[in-house]
CSV table of C-alpha atoms (C1' of nucleotides) in Angstrom, one decimal:
chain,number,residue,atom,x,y,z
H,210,UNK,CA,-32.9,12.1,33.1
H,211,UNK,CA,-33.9,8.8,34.0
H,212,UNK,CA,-35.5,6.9,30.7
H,213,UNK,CA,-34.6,4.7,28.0
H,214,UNK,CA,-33.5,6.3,24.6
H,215,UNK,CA,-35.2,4.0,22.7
H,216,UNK,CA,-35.4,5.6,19.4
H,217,UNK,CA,-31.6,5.4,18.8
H,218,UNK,CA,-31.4,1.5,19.0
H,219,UNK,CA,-32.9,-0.8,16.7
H,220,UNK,CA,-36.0,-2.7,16.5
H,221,UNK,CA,-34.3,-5.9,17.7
H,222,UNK,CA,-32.1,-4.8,20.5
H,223,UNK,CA,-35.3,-2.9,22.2
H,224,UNK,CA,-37.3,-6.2,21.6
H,225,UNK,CA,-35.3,-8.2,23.2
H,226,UNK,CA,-34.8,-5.7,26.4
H,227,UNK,CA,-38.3,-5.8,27.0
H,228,UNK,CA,-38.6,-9.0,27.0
H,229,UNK,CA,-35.7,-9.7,29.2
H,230,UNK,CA,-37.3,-6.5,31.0
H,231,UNK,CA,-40.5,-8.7,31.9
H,232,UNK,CA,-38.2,-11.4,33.1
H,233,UNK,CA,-36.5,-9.2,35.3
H,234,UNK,CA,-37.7,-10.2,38.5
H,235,UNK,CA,-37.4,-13.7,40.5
H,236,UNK,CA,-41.3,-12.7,41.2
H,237,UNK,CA,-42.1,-12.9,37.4
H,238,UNK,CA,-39.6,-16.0,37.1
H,239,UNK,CA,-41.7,-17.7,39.9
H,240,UNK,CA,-45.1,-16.9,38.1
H,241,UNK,CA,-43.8,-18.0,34.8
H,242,UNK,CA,-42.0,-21.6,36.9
H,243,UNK,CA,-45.6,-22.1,38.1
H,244,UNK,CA,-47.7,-21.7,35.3
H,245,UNK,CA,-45.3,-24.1,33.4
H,246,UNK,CA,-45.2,-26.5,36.1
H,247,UNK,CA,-49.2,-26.4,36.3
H,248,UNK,CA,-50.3,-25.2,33.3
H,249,UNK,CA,-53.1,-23.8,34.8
H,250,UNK,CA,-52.6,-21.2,36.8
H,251,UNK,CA,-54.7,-19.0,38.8
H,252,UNK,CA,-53.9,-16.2,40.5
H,253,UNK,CA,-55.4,-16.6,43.7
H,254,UNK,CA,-52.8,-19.7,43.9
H,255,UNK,CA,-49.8,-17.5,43.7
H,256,UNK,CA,-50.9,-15.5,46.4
H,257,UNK,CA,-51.0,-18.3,49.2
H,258,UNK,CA,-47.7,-19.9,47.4
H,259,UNK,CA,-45.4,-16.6,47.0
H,260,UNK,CA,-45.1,-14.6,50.0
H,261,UNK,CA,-46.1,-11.2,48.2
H,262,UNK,CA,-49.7,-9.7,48.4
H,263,UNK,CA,-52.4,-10.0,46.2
H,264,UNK,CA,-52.5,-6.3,44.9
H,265,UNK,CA,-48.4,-7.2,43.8
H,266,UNK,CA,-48.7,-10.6,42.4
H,267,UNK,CA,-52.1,-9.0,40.1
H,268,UNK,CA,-49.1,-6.0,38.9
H,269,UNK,CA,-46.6,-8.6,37.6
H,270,UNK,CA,-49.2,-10.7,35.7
H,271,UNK,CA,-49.9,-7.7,34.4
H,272,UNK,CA,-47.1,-6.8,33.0
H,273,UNK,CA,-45.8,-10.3,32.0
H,274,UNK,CA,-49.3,-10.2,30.3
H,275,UNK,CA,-48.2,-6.8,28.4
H,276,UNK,CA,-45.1,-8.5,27.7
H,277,UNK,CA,-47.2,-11.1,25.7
H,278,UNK,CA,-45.7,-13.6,27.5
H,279,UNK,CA,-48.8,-14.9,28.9
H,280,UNK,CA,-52.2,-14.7,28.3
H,281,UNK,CA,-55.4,-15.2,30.5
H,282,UNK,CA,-59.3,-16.0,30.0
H,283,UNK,CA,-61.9,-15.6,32.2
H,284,UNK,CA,-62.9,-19.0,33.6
H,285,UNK,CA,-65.8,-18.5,36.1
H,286,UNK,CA,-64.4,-16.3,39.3
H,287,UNK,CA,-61.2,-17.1,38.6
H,288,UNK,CA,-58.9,-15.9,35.6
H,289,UNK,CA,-57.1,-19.1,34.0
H,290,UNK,CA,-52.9,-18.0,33.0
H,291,UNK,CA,-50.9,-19.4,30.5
H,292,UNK,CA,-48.3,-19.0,28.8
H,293,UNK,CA,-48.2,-17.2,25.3
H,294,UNK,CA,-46.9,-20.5,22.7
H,295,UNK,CA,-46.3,-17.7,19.6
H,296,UNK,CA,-44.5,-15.3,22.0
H,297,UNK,CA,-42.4,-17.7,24.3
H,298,UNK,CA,-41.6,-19.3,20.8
H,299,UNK,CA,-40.5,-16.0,19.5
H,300,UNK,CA,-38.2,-16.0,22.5
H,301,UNK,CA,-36.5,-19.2,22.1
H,302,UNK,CA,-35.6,-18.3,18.4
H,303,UNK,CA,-34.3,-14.7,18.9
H,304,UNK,CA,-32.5,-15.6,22.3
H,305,UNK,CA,-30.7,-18.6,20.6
H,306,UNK,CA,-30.1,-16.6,18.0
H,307,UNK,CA,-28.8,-13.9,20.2
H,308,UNK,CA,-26.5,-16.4,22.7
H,309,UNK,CA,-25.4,-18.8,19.9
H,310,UNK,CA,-24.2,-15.3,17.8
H,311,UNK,CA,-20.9,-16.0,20.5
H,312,UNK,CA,-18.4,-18.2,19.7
H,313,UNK,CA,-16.0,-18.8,22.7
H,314,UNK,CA,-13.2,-20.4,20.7
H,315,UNK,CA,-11.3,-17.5,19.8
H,316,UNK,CA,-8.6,-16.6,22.3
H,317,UNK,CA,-9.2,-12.9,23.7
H,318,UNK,CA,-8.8,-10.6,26.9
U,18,UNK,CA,-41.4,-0.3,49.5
U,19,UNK,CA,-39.3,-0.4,46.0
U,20,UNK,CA,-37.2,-3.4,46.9
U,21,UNK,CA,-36.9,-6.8,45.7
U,22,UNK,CA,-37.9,-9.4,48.0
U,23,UNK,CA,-34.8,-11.8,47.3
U,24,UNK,CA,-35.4,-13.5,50.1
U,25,UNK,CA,-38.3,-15.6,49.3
U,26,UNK,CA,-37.1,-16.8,45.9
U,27,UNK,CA,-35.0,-19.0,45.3
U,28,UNK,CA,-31.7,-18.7,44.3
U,29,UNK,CA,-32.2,-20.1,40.6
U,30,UNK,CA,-35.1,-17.7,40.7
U,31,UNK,CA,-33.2,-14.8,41.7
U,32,UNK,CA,-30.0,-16.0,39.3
U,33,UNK,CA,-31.9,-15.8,36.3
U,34,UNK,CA,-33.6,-12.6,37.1
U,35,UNK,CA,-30.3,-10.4,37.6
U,36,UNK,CA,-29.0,-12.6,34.3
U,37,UNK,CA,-32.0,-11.0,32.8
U,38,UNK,CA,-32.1,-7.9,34.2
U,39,UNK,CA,-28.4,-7.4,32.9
U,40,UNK,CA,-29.6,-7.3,29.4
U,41,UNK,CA,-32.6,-5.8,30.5
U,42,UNK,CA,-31.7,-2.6,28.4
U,43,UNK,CA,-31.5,-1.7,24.5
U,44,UNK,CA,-28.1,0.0,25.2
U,45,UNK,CA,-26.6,-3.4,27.1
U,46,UNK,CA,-27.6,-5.5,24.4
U,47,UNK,CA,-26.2,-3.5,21.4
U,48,UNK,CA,-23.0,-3.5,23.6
U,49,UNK,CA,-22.7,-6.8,24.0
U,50,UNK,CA,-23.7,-8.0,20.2
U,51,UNK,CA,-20.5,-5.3,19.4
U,52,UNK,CA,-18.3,-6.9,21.4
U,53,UNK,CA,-19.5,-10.3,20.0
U,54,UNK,CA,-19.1,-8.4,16.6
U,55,UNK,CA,-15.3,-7.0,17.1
U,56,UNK,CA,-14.7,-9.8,19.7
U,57,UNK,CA,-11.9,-7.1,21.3
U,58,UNK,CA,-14.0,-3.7,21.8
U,59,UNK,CA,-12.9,-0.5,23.5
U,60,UNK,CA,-15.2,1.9,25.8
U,61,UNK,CA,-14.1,4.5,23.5
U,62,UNK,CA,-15.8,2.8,20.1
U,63,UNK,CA,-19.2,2.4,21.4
U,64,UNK,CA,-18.8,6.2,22.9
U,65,UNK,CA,-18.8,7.1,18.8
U,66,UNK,CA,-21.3,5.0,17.6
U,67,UNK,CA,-24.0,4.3,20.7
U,68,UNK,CA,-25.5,7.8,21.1
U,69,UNK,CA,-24.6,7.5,24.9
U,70,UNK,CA,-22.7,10.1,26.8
U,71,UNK,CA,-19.1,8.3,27.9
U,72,UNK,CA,-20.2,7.9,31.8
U,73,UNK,CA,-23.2,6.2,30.8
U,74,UNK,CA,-21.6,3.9,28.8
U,75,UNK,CA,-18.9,3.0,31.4
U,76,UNK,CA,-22.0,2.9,33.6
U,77,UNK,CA,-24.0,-0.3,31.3
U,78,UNK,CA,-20.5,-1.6,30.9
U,79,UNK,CA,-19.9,-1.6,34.6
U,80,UNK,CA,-23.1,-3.2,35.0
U,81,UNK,CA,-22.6,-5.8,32.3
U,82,UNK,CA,-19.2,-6.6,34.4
U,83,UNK,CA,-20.8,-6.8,38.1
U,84,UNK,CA,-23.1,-9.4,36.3
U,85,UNK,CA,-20.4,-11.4,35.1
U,86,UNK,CA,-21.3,-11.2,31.7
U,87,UNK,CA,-18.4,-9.4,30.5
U,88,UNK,CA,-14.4,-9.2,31.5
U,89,UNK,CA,-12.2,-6.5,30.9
U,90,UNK,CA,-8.5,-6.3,31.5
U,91,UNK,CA,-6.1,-3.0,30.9
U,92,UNK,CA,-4.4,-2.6,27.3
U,93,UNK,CA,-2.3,0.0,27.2
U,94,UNK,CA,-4.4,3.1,27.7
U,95,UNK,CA,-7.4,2.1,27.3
U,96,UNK,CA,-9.7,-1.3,28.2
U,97,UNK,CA,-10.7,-4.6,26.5
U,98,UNK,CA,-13.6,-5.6,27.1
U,99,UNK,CA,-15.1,-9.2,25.9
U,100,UNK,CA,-17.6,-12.1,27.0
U,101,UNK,CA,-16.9,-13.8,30.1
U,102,UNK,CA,-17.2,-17.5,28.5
U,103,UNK,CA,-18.1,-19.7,31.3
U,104,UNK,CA,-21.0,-16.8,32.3
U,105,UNK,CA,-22.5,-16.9,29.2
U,106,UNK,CA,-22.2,-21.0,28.7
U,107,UNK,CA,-24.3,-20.7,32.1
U,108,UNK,CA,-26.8,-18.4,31.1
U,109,UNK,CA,-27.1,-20.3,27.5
U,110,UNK,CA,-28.1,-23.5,30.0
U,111,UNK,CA,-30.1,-22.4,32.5
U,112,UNK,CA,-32.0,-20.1,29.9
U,113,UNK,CA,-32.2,-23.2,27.5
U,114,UNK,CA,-33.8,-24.8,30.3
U,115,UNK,CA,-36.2,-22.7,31.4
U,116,UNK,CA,-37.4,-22.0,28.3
U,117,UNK,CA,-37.4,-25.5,27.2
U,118,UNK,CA,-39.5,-26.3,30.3
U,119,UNK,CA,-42.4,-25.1,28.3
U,120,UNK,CA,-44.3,-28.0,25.9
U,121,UNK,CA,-46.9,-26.2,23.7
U,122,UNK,CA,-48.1,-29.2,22.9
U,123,UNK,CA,-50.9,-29.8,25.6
U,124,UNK,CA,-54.3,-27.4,25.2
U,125,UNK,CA,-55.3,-24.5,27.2
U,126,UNK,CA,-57.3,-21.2,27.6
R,26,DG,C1',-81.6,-8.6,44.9
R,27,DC,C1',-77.8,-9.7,48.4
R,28,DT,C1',-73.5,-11.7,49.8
R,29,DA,C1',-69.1,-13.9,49.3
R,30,DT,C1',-65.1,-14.7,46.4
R,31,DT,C1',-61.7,-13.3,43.2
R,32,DA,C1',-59.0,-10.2,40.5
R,33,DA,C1',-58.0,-5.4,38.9
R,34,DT,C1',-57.1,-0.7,39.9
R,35,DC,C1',-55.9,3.4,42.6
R,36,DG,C1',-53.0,5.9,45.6
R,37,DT,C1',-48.9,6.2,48.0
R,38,DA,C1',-44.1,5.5,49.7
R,39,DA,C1',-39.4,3.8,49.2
R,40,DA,C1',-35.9,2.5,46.3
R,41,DA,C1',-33.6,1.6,41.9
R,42,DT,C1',-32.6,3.0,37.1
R,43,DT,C1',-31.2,6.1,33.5
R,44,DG,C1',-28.6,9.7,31.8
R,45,DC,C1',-25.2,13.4,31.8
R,46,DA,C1',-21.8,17.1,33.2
R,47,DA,C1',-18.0,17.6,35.9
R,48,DT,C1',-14.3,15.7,38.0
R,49,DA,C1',-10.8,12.2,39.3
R,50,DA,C1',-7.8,8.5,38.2
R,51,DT,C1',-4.7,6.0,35.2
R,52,DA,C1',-1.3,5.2,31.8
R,53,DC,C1',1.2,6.5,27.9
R,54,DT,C1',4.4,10.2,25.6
R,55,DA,C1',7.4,13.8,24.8
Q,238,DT,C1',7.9,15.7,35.0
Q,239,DA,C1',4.2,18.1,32.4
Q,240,DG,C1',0.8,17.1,29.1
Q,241,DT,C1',-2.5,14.2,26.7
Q,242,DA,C1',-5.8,10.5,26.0
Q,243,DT,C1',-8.9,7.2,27.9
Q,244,DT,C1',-11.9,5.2,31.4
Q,245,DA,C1',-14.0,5.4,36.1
Q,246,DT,C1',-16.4,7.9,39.6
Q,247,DT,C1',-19.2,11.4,41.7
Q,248,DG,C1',-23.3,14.2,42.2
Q,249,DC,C1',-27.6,15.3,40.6
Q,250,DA,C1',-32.4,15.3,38.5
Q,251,DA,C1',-36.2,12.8,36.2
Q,252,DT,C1',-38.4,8.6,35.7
Q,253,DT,C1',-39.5,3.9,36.6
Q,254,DT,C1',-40.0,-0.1,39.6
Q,255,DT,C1',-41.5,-2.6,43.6
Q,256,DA,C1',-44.7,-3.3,47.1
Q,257,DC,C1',-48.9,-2.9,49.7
Q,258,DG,C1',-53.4,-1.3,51.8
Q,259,DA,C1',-57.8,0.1,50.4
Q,260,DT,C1',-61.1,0.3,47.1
Q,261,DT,C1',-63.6,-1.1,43.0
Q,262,DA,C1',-65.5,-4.4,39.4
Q,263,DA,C1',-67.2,-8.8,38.2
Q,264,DT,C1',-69.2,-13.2,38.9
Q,265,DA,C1',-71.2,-17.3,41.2
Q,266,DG,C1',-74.4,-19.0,44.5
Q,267,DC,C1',-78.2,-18.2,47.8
DNA sequence: GCTATTAATCGTAAAATTGCAATAATACTA
DNA sequence: TAGTATTATTGCAATTTTACGATTAATAGC
C-alpha cells in the first residue's frame, strides 16, 4: 500500500516517529549542525557549504520547519533560521525518556 | 533523483541519520518500547497486538536488526529478539550530544 | 519604476518505503 | 518421516522521499 497506519499507534509513538522522521537525513542533520554552530543561519549559506542545490536545501528547511524544529523570520532579503527552544526541548525530554526507559543490566538473548 | 547523497556528509552526519531513520516509524518504536517492556519478545506477540500483517512485522524487525538496534538469536521455534546494548549506549551518546549542542540561552529571531 | 538578490514553489524523474498475500525455510513433535 | 508452528523471503502495488531545473514571489537598492 505504501503509507503509515497511524491511527492504530498511540499519540506518543507517532510523535516521536516524526520527529525522528525530520532527522532522517544527514542533509537535515547538517542544517540543524549549522544552525547550532552559528546560530544564525541563512539559507543562502547552506547552499555554497552543502553540495546540494538551492531548490533542495529550501525543501528540507521546510520540512524541519513543519517538524517545529526550527523556525525562521524574515530579516531583510534573507530569512534568519533557528532552532525551535520549546520543540528541541520537547525532544530532549521525550527522547531521554524514551532511551533511558532501557535498562542494559538484565542478562538476555 | 530519489537517492541520498551520502557522500558529502559526513559520517557522524550520515550515522545519526540511519540511527534516526531506524525509528523513523510509529510501528518501530512501539516495537522496540515492547521489547524494552517484556525484555525477551517474540515476532509472534507483536503479530497479536500491533495491527500489522506478520511480513511487515518481520519486515520493521529486520530493519531494526540491519540498524543494529536490535539482536535476535533462535529459541527453540521461534526468535528472541532484544536491544543490542552497546548500539543503543551509542545512540544515547551521540544523541545526548547533539542535542545538548544546543544552549537556548543566547537570543534570536 | 527597474534591476539584482534571495528564498519558495512547481513540475518532473528516480528511488525508497510501506504494507500485504503467498510462498519458502526452519525447527520442533508425534 | 510427515505434520505443525513460527519466522523469513518474495513479488507486487500505492505512496512517499529525494533531488534538481525552471519559474515565481518578495525585497533592497538604484
Amino acid at each position: 500500500m505504501g503509507l503509515t497506519k497511524t491511527e492504530i499507534f498511540t499519540e506518543e509513538q507517532n510523535l516521536l516517529a516524526s520527529l525522528f522522521k525530520a532527522m532522517a537525513h544527514p542533509a537535515r542533520i547538517a542544517i540543524l549542525q549549522r544552525i547550532i554552530l552559528s546560530n544564525t543561519c541563512i539559507c543562502g549559506d547552506l547552499v555554497g557549504e552543502l553540495g546540494l542545490a538551492q531548490a533542495t536545501i529550501s525543501q528540507h528547511l521546510k520540512e524541519l520547519k513543519s517538524a517545529g524544529l526550527i523556525q525562521g523570520t524574515i530579516e531583510g532579503v534573507s530569512v534568519c533560521y533557528c532552532i525551535n527552544p520549546e520543540v528541541w526541548k520537547l525532544l530532549e525530554n521525550r527522547l531521554g525518556e524514551f532511551l533511558g526507559s532501557y535498562k542494559s543490566t538484565t542478562e538476555c538473548c
